[in-house]
PDB file of C-alpha atoms in Angstrom:
ATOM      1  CA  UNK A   1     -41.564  68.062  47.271  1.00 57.00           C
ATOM      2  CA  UNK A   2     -39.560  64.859  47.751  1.00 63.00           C
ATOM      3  CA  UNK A   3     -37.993  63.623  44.567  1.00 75.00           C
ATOM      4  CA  UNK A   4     -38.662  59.695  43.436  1.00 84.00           C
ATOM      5  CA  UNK A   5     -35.812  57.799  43.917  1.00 92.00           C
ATOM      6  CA  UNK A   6     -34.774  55.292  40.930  1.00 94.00           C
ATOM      7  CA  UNK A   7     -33.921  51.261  42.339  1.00 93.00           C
ATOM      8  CA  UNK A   8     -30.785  49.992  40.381  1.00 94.00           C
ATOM      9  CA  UNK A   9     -29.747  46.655  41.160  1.00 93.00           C
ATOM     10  CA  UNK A  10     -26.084  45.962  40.318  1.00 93.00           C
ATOM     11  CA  UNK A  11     -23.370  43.426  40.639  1.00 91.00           C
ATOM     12  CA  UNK A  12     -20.039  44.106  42.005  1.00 88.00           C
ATOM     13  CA  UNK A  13     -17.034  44.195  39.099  1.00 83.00           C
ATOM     14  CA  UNK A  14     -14.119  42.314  39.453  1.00 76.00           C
ATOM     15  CA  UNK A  15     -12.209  42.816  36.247  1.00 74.00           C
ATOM     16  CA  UNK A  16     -11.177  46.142  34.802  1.00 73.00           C
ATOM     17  CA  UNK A  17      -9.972  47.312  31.583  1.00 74.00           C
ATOM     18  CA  UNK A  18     -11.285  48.405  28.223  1.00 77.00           C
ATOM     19  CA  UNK A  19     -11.843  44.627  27.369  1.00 80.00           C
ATOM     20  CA  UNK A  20     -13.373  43.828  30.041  1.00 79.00           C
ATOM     21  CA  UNK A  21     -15.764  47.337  29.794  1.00 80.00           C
ATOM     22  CA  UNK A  22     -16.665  46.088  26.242  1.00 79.00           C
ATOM     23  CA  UNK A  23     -17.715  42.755  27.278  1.00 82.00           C
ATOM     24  CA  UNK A  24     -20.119  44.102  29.596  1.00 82.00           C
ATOM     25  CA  UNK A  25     -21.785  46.492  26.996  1.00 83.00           C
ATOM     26  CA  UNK A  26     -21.946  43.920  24.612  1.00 83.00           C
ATOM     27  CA  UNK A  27     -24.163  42.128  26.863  1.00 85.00           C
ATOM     28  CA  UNK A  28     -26.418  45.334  27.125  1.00 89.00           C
ATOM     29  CA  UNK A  29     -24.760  46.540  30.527  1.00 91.00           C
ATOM     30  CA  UNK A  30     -23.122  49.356  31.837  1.00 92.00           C
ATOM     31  CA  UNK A  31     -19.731  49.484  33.633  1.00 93.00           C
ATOM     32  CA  UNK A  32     -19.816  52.105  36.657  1.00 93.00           C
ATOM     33  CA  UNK A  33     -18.087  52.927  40.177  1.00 94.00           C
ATOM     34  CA  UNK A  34     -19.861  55.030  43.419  1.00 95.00           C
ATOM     35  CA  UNK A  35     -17.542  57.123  45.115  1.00 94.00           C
ATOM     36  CA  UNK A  36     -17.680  59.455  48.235  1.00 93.00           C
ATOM     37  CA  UNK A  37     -18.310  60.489  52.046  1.00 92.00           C
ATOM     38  CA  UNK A  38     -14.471  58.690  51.813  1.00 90.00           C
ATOM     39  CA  UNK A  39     -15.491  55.056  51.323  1.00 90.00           C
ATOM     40  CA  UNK A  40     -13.618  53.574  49.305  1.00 89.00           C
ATOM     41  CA  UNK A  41     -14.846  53.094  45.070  1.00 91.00           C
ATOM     42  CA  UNK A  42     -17.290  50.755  44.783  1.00 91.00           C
ATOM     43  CA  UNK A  43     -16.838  49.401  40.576  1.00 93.00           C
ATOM     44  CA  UNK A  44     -20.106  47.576  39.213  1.00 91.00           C
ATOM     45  CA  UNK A  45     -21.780  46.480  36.740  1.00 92.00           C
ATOM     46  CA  UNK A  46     -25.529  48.036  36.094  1.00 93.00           C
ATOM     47  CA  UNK A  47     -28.615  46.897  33.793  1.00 93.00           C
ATOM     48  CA  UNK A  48     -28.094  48.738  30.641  1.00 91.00           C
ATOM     49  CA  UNK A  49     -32.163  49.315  29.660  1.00 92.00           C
ATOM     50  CA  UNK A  50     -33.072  50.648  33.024  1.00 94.00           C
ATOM     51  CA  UNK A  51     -30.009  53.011  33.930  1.00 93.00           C
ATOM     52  CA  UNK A  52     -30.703  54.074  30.051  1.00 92.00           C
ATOM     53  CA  UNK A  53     -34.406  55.319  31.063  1.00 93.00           C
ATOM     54  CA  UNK A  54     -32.957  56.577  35.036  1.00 92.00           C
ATOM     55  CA  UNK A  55     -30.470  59.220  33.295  1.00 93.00           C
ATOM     56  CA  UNK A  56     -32.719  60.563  31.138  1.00 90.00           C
ATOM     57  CA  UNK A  57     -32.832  63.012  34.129  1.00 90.00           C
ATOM     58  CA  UNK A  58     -29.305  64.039  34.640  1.00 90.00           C
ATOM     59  CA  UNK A  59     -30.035  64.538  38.190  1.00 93.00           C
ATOM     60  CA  UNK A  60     -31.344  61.372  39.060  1.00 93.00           C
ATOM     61  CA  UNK A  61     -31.367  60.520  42.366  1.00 95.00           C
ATOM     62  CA  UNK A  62     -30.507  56.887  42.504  1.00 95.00           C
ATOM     63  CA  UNK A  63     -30.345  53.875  45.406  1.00 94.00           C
ATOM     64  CA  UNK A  64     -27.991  51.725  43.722  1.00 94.00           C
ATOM     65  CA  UNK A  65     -28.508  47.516  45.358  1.00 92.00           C
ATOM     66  CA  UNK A  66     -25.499  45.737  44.998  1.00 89.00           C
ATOM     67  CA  UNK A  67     -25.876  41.677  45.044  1.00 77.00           C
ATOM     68  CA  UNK A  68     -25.928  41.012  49.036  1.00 73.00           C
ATOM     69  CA  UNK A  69     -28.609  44.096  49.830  1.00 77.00           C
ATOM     70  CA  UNK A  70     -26.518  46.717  50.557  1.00 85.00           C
ATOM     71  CA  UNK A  71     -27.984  50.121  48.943  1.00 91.00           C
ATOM     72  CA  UNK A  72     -26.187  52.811  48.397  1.00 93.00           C
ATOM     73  CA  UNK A  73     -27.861  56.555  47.859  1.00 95.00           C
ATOM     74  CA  UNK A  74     -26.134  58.353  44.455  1.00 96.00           C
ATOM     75  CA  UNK A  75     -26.321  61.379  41.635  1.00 96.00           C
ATOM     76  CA  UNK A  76     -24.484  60.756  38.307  1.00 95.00           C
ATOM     77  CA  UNK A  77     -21.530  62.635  38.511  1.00 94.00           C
ATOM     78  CA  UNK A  78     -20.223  62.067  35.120  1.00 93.00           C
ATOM     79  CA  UNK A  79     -21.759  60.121  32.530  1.00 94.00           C
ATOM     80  CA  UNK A  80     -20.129  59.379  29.023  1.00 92.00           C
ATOM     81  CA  UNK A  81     -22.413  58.526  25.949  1.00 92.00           C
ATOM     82  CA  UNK A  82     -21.025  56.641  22.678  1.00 86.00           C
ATOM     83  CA  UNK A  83     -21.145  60.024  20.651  1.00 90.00           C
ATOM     84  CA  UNK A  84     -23.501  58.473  17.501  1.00 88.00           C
ATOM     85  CA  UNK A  85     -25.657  56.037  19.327  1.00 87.00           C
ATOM     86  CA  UNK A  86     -26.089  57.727  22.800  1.00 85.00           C
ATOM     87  CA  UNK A  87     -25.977  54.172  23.995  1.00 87.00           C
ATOM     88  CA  UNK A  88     -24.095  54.297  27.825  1.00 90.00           C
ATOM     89  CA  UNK A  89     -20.449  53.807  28.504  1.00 91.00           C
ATOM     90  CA  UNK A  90     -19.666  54.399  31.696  1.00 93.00           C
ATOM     91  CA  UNK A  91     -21.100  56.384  34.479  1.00 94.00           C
ATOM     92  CA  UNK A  92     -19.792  57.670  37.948  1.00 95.00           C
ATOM     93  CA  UNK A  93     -21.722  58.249  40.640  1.00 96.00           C
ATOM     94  CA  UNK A  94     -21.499  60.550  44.330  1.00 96.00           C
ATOM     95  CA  UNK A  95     -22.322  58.778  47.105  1.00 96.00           C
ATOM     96  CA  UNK A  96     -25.072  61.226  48.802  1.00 96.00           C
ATOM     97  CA  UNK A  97     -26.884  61.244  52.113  1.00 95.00           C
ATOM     98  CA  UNK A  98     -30.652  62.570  52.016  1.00 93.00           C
ATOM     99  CA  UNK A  99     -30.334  64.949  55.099  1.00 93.00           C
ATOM    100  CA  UNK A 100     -27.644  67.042  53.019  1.00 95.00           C
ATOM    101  CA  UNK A 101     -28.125  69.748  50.357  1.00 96.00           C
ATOM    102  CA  UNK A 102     -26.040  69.748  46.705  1.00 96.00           C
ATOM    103  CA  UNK A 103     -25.200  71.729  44.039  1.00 96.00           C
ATOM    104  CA  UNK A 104     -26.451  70.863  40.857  1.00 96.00           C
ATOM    105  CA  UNK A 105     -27.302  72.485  37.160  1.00 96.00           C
ATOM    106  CA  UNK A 106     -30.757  72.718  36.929  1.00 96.00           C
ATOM    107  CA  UNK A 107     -32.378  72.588  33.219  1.00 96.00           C
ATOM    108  CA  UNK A 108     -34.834  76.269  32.742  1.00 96.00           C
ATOM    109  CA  UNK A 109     -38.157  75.049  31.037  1.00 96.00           C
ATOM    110  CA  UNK A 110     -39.355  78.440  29.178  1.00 95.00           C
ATOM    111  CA  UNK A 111     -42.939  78.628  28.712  1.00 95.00           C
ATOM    112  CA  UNK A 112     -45.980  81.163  27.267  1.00 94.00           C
ATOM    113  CA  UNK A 113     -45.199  83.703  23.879  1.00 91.00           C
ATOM    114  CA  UNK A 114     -44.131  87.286  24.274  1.00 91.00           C
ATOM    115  CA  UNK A 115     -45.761  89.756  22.475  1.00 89.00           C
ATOM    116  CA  UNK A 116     -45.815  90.219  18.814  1.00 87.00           C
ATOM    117  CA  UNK A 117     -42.601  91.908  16.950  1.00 85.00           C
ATOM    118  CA  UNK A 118     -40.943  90.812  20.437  1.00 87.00           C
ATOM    119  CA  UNK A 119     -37.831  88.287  19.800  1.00 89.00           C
ATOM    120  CA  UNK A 120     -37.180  86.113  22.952  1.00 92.00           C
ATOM    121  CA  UNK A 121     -33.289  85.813  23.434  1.00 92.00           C
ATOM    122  CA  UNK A 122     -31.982  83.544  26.283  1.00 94.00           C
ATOM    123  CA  UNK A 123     -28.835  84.026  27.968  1.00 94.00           C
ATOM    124  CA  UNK A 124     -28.913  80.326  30.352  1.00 94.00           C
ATOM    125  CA  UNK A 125     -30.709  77.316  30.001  1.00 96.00           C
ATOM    126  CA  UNK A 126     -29.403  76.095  32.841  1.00 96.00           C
ATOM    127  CA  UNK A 127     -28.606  77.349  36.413  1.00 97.00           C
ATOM    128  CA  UNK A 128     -26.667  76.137  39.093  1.00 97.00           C
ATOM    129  CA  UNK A 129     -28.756  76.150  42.341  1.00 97.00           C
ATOM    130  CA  UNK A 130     -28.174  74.560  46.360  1.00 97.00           C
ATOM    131  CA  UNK A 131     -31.120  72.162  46.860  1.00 96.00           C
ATOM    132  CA  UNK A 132     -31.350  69.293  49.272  1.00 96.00           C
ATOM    133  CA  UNK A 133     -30.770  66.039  48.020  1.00 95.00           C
ATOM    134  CA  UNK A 134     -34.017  64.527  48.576  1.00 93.00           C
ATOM    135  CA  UNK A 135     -35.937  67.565  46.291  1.00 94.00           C
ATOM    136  CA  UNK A 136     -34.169  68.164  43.388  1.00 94.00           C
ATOM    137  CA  UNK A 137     -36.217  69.640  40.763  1.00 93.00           C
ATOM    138  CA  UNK A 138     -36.006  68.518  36.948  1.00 92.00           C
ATOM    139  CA  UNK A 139     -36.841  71.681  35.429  1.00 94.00           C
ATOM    140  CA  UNK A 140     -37.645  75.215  36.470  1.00 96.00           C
ATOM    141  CA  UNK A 141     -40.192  77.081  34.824  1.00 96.00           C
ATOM    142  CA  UNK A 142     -39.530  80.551  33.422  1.00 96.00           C
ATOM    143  CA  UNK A 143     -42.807  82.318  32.020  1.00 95.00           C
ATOM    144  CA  UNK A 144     -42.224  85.182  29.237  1.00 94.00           C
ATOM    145  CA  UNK A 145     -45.973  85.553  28.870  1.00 94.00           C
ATOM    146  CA  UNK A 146     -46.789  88.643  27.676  1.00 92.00           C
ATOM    147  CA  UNK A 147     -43.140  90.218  27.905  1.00 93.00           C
ATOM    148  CA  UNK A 148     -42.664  93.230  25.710  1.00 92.00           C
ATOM    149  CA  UNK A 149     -39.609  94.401  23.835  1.00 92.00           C
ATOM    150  CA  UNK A 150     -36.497  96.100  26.098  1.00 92.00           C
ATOM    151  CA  UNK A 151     -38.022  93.287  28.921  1.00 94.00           C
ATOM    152  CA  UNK A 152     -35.615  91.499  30.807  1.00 95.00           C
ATOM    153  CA  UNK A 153     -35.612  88.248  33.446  1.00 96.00           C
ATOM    154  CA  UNK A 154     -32.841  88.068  35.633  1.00 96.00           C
ATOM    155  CA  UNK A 155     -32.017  85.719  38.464  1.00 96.00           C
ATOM    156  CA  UNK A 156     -33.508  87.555  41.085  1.00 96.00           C
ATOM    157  CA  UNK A 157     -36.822  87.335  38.923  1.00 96.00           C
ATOM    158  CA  UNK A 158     -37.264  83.503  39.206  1.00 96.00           C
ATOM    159  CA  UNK A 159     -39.460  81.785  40.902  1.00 95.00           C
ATOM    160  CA  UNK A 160     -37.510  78.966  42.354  1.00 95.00           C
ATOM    161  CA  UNK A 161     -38.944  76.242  44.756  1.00 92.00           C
ATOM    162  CA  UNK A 162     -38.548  75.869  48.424  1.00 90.00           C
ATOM    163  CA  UNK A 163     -34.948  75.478  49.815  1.00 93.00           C
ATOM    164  CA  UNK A 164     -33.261  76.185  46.486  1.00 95.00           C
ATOM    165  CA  UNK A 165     -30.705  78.615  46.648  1.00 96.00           C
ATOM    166  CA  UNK A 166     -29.301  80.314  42.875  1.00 97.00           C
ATOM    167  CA  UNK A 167     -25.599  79.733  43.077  1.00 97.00           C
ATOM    168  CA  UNK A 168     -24.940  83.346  41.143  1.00 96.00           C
ATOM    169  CA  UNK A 169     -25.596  87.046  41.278  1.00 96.00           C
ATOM    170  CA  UNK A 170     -29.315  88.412  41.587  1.00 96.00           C
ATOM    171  CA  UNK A 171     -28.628  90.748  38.701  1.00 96.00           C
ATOM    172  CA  UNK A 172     -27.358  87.273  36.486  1.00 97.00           C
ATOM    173  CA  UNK A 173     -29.232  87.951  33.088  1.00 96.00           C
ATOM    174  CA  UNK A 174     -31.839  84.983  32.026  1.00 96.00           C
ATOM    175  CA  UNK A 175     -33.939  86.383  29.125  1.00 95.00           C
ATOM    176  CA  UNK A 176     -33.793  89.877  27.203  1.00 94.00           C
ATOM    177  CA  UNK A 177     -36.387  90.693  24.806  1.00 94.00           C
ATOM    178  CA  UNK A 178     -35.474  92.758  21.606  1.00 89.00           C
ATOM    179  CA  UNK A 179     -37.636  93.692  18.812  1.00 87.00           C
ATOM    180  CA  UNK A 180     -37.609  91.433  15.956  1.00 75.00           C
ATOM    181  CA  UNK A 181     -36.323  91.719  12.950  1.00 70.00           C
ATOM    182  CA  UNK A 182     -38.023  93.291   9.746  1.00 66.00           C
ATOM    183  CA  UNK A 183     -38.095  91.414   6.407  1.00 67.00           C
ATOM    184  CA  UNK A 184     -35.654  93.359   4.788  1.00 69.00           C
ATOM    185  CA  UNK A 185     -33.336  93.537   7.793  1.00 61.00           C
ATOM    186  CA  UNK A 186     -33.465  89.357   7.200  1.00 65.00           C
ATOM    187  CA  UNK A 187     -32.897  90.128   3.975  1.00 75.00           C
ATOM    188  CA  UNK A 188     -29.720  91.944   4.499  1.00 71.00           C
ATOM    189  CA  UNK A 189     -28.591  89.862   7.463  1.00 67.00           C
ATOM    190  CA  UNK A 190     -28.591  87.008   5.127  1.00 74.00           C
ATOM    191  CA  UNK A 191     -26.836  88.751   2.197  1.00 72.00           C
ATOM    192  CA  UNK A 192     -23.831  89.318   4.714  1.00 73.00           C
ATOM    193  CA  UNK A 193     -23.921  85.974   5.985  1.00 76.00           C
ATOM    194  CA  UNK A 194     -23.793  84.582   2.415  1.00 70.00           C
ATOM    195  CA  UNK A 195     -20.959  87.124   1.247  1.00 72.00           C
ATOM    196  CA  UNK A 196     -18.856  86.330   3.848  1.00 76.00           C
ATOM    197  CA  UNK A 197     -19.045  82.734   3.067  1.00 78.00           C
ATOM    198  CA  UNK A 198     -17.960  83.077  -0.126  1.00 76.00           C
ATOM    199  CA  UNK A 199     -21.620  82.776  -1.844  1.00 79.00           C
ATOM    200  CA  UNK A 200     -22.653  84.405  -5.024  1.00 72.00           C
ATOM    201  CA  UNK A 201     -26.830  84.562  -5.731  1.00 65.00           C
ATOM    202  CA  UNK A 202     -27.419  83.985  -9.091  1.00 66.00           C
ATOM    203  CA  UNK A 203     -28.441  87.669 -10.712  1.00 61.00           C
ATOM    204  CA  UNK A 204     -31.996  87.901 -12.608  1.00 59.00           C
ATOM    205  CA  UNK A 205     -31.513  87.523 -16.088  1.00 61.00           C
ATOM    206  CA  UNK A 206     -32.247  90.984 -18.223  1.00 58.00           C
ATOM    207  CA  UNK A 207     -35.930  91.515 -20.122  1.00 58.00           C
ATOM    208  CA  UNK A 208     -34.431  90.967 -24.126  1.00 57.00           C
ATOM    209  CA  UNK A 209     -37.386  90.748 -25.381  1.00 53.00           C
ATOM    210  CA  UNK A 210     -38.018  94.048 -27.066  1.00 51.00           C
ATOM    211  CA  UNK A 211     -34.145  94.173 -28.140  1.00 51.00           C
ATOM    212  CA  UNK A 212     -34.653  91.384 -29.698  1.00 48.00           C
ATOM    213  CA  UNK A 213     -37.592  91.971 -31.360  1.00 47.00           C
ATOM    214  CA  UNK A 214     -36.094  95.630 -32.849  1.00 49.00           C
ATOM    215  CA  UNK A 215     -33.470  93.062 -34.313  1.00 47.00           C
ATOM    216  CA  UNK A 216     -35.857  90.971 -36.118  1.00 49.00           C
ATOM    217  CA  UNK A 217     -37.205  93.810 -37.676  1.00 49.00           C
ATOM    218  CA  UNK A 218     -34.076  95.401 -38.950  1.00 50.00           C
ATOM    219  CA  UNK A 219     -33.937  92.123 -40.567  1.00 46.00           C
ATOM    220  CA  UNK A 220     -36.643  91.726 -41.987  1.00 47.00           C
ATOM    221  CA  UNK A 221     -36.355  95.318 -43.844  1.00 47.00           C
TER     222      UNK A 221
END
């Protein structure tokens, strides 16, 4: 199934440099450049809201319009975030065609419950897979309905759509399901954990009562 492909209008940049990249974020844009198929970088400036929202998906398949109508096909290539406000800085994009196939990392969406005393333990969350351009899927769905301990998914195991080729070995572990954990095997797990960081519980303080009360007494005589 053909992917949608997100309309970006841009403007062409014609000054570079970290002033000139904060200037165009302050005015809620994002400084980028399209690359590939050996033409020649193409530096712009996009609309900071709307690229926001189209790289959600880090696959987005993108027709960037630059002023003048010419449209250029893309994927993000690499795309840097301001580390506490997530806010865009600067993204890359690869030039694609949509008769050609790519490689990509493709998030796994895991869905259903094993069964009980059955602890779900995944290896990947994401895969790398061939796909063509124009059907890139955002997720693939892995099911561990009903999977019992000493289960296992491995690549070879997942249900992957049409034309999409795992980029691994078949016998590439996904999901292994162990038995879970008793109480007291918590209980323990965490003592360690706490010991070994230097943590001390605070010991129950003794019953006195009766000791005390023989004291009294011997008092009181």
């Amino acid at each position: 199934m053909a992917v949608d492909i997100i309309q970006l209008p841009a403007t062409q940049r014609t000054e570079f440099g970290k002033g000139a990249a904060r200037r165009i974020r302050r005015d809620d844009k994002v400084p980028a450049v399209v690359y590939g198929h050996g033409t020649e970088p193409l530096h712009i400036t996009l609309p900071g809201h709307e690229t926001q929202l189209a790289l959600r998906n880090s696959n987005a398949l993108v027709e960037v319009t630059v002023e003048g109508g010419n449209k250029t096909l893309a994927l993000p290539k690499q795309v840097q975030r301001d580390p506490i406000t997530g806010f865009l800085e600067h993204v890359d994009f690869i030039i694609v065609r949509r008769d050609e196939k790519v490689v990509v990392d493709v998030t796994l969406s895991f869905v259903g419950e094993a069964e009980p005393e059955a602890l779900v333990s995944v290896d990947r969350n994401e895969i790398s897979v061939e796909v063509p351009v124009i059907a890139i899927p955002e997720s693939i769905e892995v099911s561990v309905e009903g999977l019992n301990v000493g289960d296992q998914i491995k690549a070879a195991d997942l249900k992957l759509p049409a034309d999409t080729v795992y980029q691994g070995e078949d016998d590439d572990l996904i999901v292994a399901v162990n038995a879970a954990p008793t109480a007291d095997q918590l209980e323990e797990e965490l003592a360690e954990a706490e010991a070994e960081a230097g943590i001390e519980r605070d010991e129950p303080e003794a019953d006195n009562g009766g000791e005390a009360s023989g004291s009294k007494g011997d008092s009181e005589d």
